[in-house]
């Protein structure tokens, strides 16, 4: 069918009338267009390795829906590709060419074009092509975008010269960083986020004759060149060609300084000229342009000198490089002054736009261009889960962040960025990092000193990659195991959570912030303020979530006792930042009803900053303000006035900054509120030493994933194991025993690491370096045979070890009822039944929360809650073989059935499978005795309490606990469980005498 020659922007009916009049002509000398996708059914919906179109997204809700639809107004043929989308993170679709066929050669053409039906929503739509590598999912990605600022069908023309190498994400390491066009694997479309919509697309094809500049480009070694006044900037200009071939024709680069804030002749010597790369010049050849600056004794902000480059015969650099004469002589630059004075001086010099920029945090992948860091004066960037550089190495992270910091040097006051990551159990976004057990396992250790060491290891590995800010720890008090974030909690008891907050000192160092500038410390974040762990099942209104981001309904006393208590401790420990929760809070009787936490000024300004005295800054959660009522201006105004100091607006940083400025100018956000927010942010940046040392200090990089760091993770994994049942003293195992190992999680490091491991949701399989539980058993010297599904013969073994449990998830995606349950899978149940029916057996449950096992408890000899132990499976093997004793205790109540949920220590009705605090031991010295022994321990514990002797008190309560557990065995009743759990809470709050009284009550009921 004839195709239109030029782009049209007309309504569908008129387009249909015009199509027969359009000729298939093309510009003189141009090759005819070559179709890629006509969307007439010739390309299937399929994924690699087949030729096909498929969708993708950040979570289960993000991939768009696709279909082929007959349309009378189709620009070409009878059908178009159409679909709907509602994307919160990222999402789109891809056409990958068949991986078992040769890659395609597009080098004869000028570009790619297609028809798009516009809705005039003003949003950018990303378009990407795939070059080189093994296939479409292992290739270099080159990207551009177009704006939906029209209505009806429009033919979008994209010259190949417009595509730039993606710096925010690449699926593999760099291939050659040159768009070759001779080995192409397809294209992809990224749809707009935060907008519910539909799209239609038709007739993808190549057009035009190849531009000579497609095969050659010139680039500079940086885009910003900071120099001290009087110094000379040296700009290296490099020629690169497709396939690294010498150029066929000469390439001429013309350059000249001009514009900017520096004054020619006074601040610098202007330069201009021409660089020539003759025909035959090899790819990689470099020329240097020197820009001399002049010394100025006056104190002043930084000044910029753009160096404009044009190229003939090659593609010019995407960004204009800038020489920057560093700010100098201003008081805020003086490290000898108190931080408070430095902040006051800098704040007094800043414009409203610069202040708004400091309150803005963007996702690295959301930057339209790196130059936006300076253009918008951004205060912060982050990497969301799975947002990593290529290659994903410590050096790759440091180089990426240094590149972003370099952009910030082009601002007036050269305020450094503060870069943040979710390092929630180690530097979990970094490949090769030490991955700790998730917090639920750390809570099971009952070891505050170990919690602090895990934080210290995490901080050292994070800071060594150039990241000074960690969005951890999570201080939620998890009250319902159906919550998909329950593993992020240290436990269900606020006293337990408070005891584990030693992790803050591991991350930050001293409570006064004096160690934040060290190369092994980071700024920590207490999240999610407040009550996120108390949301009611069924109260969530976010997509298909059932409990996450729902409503927490409490009395004011319950709020203080359960959910606020950990934040009081965090403030006392000097926590640097606090992140509000997505959830809503409904305080009984306050008349406010359920309000989103990002809107609750009474809690952020009033409780946190006022009553608790928090002096750090408040950072919003990912796009959280979009969930507030009203229009976007309402969102911004409400959150900022409520006390949120910095807004995490991953992809809408431009909108946030401009809207905030407008709200201040209109008087709806007080300037004093802006100054307070920016002062808090700047204070932490000064304390971190970022003004003096903005770039990555990688001196500690060699320790990332080191044996010393992994030893801490191994100890944490071992101490987190909770022995729930041990009939006949089956554990520890003897290395001489023949052991039959089975189960889905025995040899899966992805499963044992859980969510928030390399990606937001995590993944099964060999995702990260480390040791699985099976490998740990083998390395311990065990005589082990492995059959994942227990299909191998079971005869002739002394004992079976079945490792079962969950696969990774994060946040509301993991909510029970959202595709997840607390029951073992059919395959896991079958493995338990087969092995435990054939021999004595140990069952390990690798999961982020308790699993319902009661119906099989009778056939299981030993049961272990392994939680999510991270990358060091040897730690689990250590307790299985007795190198270390089992010492872990339940950080949450283990229910008999889902109908019991929520069930927590302190409940009036309390009849669990295993109570909070339960945990058998394999220590050699287990106390013996009866009621008389307990009475003696009680008297001594009361004395220890009066004297404030916590160490003795804890030891006495622990002896009594083990004595009670010995008597109880498997005869657990409500009469035993309730006082037993209460005793552990009393122990954590320092009431040792009362804890003994509760244990005596449990003993009598056993």
XYZ file of N, CA and C in Angstrom, residues 138-235:
294
model
N 21.196 -8.644 25.160
C 22.607 -8.552 25.561
C 23.337 -7.705 24.526
N 22.876 -6.481 24.387
C 23.396 -5.584 23.358
C 23.616 -4.205 23.957
N 24.226 -3.333 23.169
C 24.308 -1.925 23.578
C 22.969 -1.254 23.302
N 22.565 -0.387 24.213
C 21.309 0.328 24.065
C 21.587 1.782 23.712
N 20.886 2.263 22.692
C 21.006 3.650 22.244
C 19.629 4.257 22.269
N 19.514 5.465 22.792
C 18.185 5.981 23.107
C 17.984 7.415 22.648
N 16.721 7.740 22.446
C 16.272 9.111 22.224
C 14.819 9.154 22.661
N 14.142 10.249 22.380
C 12.734 10.338 22.750
C 12.030 11.331 21.854
N 10.706 11.258 21.844
C 9.885 12.266 21.182
C 8.776 12.652 22.152
N 8.155 13.795 21.941
C 7.149 14.311 22.861
C 5.761 14.170 22.257
N 4.839 13.649 23.056
C 3.442 13.533 22.635
C 2.772 14.897 22.858
N 2.985 15.806 21.899
C 2.413 17.144 21.985
C 1.501 17.415 20.790
N 0.842 16.353 20.318
C -0.015 16.447 19.141
C -1.209 15.516 19.330
N -2.186 15.669 18.481
C -3.379 14.824 18.509
C -3.551 14.165 17.154
N -3.862 12.888 17.168
C -4.024 12.149 15.921
C -2.726 11.508 15.474
N -2.753 10.935 14.303
C -1.582 10.225 13.788
C -0.495 11.205 13.318
N 0.734 10.868 13.637
C 1.884 11.645 13.175
C 3.015 10.675 12.882
N 3.698 10.887 11.770
C 4.850 10.051 11.461
C 6.088 10.652 12.125
N 6.677 9.872 13.031
C 7.842 10.306 13.785
C 9.104 9.877 13.037
N 9.930 10.831 12.680
C 11.203 10.548 12.010
C 12.330 10.694 13.030
N 13.155 9.684 13.188
C 14.293 9.771 14.103
C 15.568 9.397 13.345
N 16.394 10.385 13.007
C 17.682 10.054 12.385
C 18.531 9.232 13.362
N 19.270 8.308 12.840
C 20.148 7.517 13.713
C 21.152 8.418 14.445
N 21.441 9.571 13.854
C 22.381 10.490 14.494
C 21.833 11.045 15.807
N 20.525 10.952 16.031
C 19.928 11.481 17.262
C 20.062 10.533 18.449
N 20.426 9.292 18.203
C 20.498 8.333 19.301
C 21.795 8.518 20.084
N 21.677 8.432 21.409
C 22.849 8.525 22.282
C 22.966 7.248 23.107
N 24.173 6.944 23.470
C 24.450 5.757 24.277
C 23.814 5.913 25.654
N 23.074 4.913 26.108
C 22.438 4.994 27.428
C 23.494 4.903 28.525
N 23.520 5.910 29.366
C 24.461 5.890 30.497
C 23.787 5.445 31.783
N 22.434 5.373 31.795
C 21.737 5.008 33.020
C 21.584 3.504 33.174
N 21.528 2.768 32.056
C 21.374 1.314 32.145
C 21.883 0.673 30.864
N 22.632 -0.400 31.037
C 23.036 -1.255 29.932
C 22.951 -2.698 30.430
N 22.408 -3.612 29.634
C 22.261 -4.992 30.115
C 23.566 -5.756 30.218
N 24.598 -5.274 29.527
C 25.902 -5.945 29.565
C 26.981 -4.884 29.676
N 28.214 -5.322 29.843
C 29.326 -4.384 29.833
C 29.463 -3.733 28.473
N 30.137 -2.587 28.447
C 30.280 -1.849 27.199
C 30.894 -2.707 26.095
N 30.322 -2.633 24.911
C 30.833 -3.396 23.774
C 31.876 -2.551 23.031
N 31.446 -1.413 22.494
C 32.446 -0.488 21.943
C 32.001 0.962 22.055
N 30.787 1.188 22.583
C 30.269 2.538 22.790
C 30.158 3.318 21.482
N 30.065 2.625 20.374
C 29.896 3.244 19.070
C 28.685 2.608 18.396
N 27.751 3.438 17.926
C 26.583 2.921 17.232
C 27.010 2.444 15.849
N 27.142 1.117 15.717
C 27.674 0.560 14.490
C 26.662 0.440 13.383
N 25.411 0.114 13.706
C 24.313 -0.056 12.752
C 24.470 -1.260 11.837
N 25.541 -2.004 11.982
C 25.727 -3.172 11.122
C 25.274 -4.469 11.802
N 25.072 -4.432 13.121
C 24.606 -5.623 13.843
C 23.513 -5.190 14.824
N 22.303 -4.997 14.287
C 21.204 -4.452 15.076
C 20.205 -5.558 15.425
N 19.633 -5.414 16.640
C 18.778 -6.478 17.178
C 17.350 -6.041 17.481
N 16.968 -4.819 17.097
C 15.584 -4.446 17.334
C 15.454 -3.088 17.982
N 14.257 -2.838 18.500
C 13.958 -1.536 19.099
C 13.055 -1.738 20.316
N 12.921 -0.671 21.118
C 12.057 -0.722 22.294
C 11.420 0.644 22.492
N 10.233 0.639 23.079
C 9.496 1.863 23.376
C 9.260 1.921 24.884
N 9.646 3.029 25.518
C 9.391 3.249 26.948
C 8.244 4.240 27.082
N 7.162 3.795 27.713
C 5.956 4.610 27.831
C 6.028 5.541 29.037
N 5.218 6.601 29.061
C 5.287 7.580 30.164
C 4.870 6.977 31.505
N 5.476 7.454 32.576
C 5.117 7.016 33.924
C 4.150 8.006 34.559
N 3.413 7.499 35.561
C 2.516 8.356 36.320
C 1.335 8.861 35.519
N 0.987 8.184 34.430
C -0.096 8.625 33.561
C -0.810 7.398 33.018
N -2.081 7.294 33.275
C -2.866 6.195 32.732
C -3.275 6.560 31.319
N -2.977 5.701 30.362
C -3.253 6.084 28.985
C -3.319 4.908 28.039
N -3.415 5.252 26.766
C -3.417 4.246 25.706
C -2.556 4.767 24.573
N -2.147 3.857 23.707
C -1.310 4.267 22.590
C -1.669 3.437 21.369
N -1.255 3.927 20.218
C -1.348 3.162 18.978
C -0.134 3.511 18.128
N 0.363 2.502 17.421
C 1.598 2.647 16.640
C 1.445 1.837 15.357
N 2.063 2.302 14.271
C 1.965 1.560 13.016
C 3.196 1.818 12.156
N 3.484 0.848 11.322
C 4.412 0.975 10.198
C 5.795 1.503 10.589
N 6.573 0.663 11.261
C 7.958 0.992 11.581
C 8.814 0.667 10.356
N 9.630 1.622 9.931
C 10.447 1.382 8.737
C 11.701 2.252 8.764
N 12.695 1.866 7.948
C 13.895 2.668 7.770
C 13.692 3.598 6.581
N 14.310 4.768 6.667
C 14.154 5.750 5.597
C 15.492 6.431 5.332
N 15.591 7.035 4.138
C 16.696 7.920 3.805
C 18.028 7.238 3.566
N 18.970 8.052 3.147
C 20.321 7.599 2.866
C 21.217 7.889 4.056
N 22.117 6.982 4.361
C 22.977 7.103 5.544
C 23.767 8.403 5.532
N 23.777 9.061 6.670
C 24.566 10.278 6.880
C 25.996 9.873 7.208
N 26.933 10.577 6.628
C 28.341 10.271 6.889
C 28.655 10.330 8.384
N 27.966 11.251 9.116
C 28.239 11.419 10.550
C 27.768 10.236 11.387
N 27.039 9.316 10.775
C 26.619 8.130 11.523
C 27.798 7.231 11.854
N 28.841 7.321 11.080
C 29.955 6.397 11.236
C 31.163 7.016 11.930
N 31.056 8.302 12.237
C 32.158 8.962 12.934
C 31.574 9.971 13.919
N 32.215 10.089 15.056
C 31.758 11.058 16.049
C 32.974 11.611 16.775
N 32.808 12.814 17.309
C 33.839 13.375 18.164
C 33.226 13.590 19.541
N 34.018 13.369 20.563
C 33.548 13.524 21.939
C 34.657 14.157 22.768
N 34.261 14.708 23.899
C 35.243 15.246 24.836
C 35.355 14.311 26.022
N 36.483 14.339 26.702
C 36.701 13.398 27.801
C 35.854 13.735 29.020
N 35.230 14.909 29.046
C 34.313 15.291 30.111
C 33.407 16.368 29.558
N 32.386 16.715 30.331
C 31.522 17.829 29.936
C 31.752 19.043 30.820
N 32.418 18.842 31.947
C 32.721 19.936 32.868
C 34.197 19.856 33.242
N 34.872 21.000 33.214
C 36.308 21.060 33.514
C 36.550 22.112 34.596
N 36.457 21.738 35.869
C 36.707 22.707 36.941
C 38.200 23.019 37.044
N 38.520 24.296 37.221
C 39.901 24.704 37.427
C 39.930 25.817 38.459
N 41.025 25.908 39.181
C 41.250 27.040 40.073
C 41.626 28.250 39.230
N 41.142 29.425 39.621
C 41.464 30.633 38.860
C 42.950 30.756 38.615
N 43.325 30.979 37.370
C 44.733 31.042 36.989
C 45.220 29.758 36.359
N 44.434 28.694 36.485
C 44.805 27.420 35.887
C 44.341 27.319 34.442
N 44.793 26.286 33.779
C 44.438 26.055 32.372
C 43.661 24.758 32.253
N 42.489 24.858 31.638
C 41.686 23.653 31.384
C 42.143 23.015 30.087
N 42.278 21.720 30.089
C 42.688 20.975 28.893
C 41.559 20.048 28.474
N 40.956 20.348 27.345
C 39.799 19.607 26.831
C 40.291 18.662 25.744
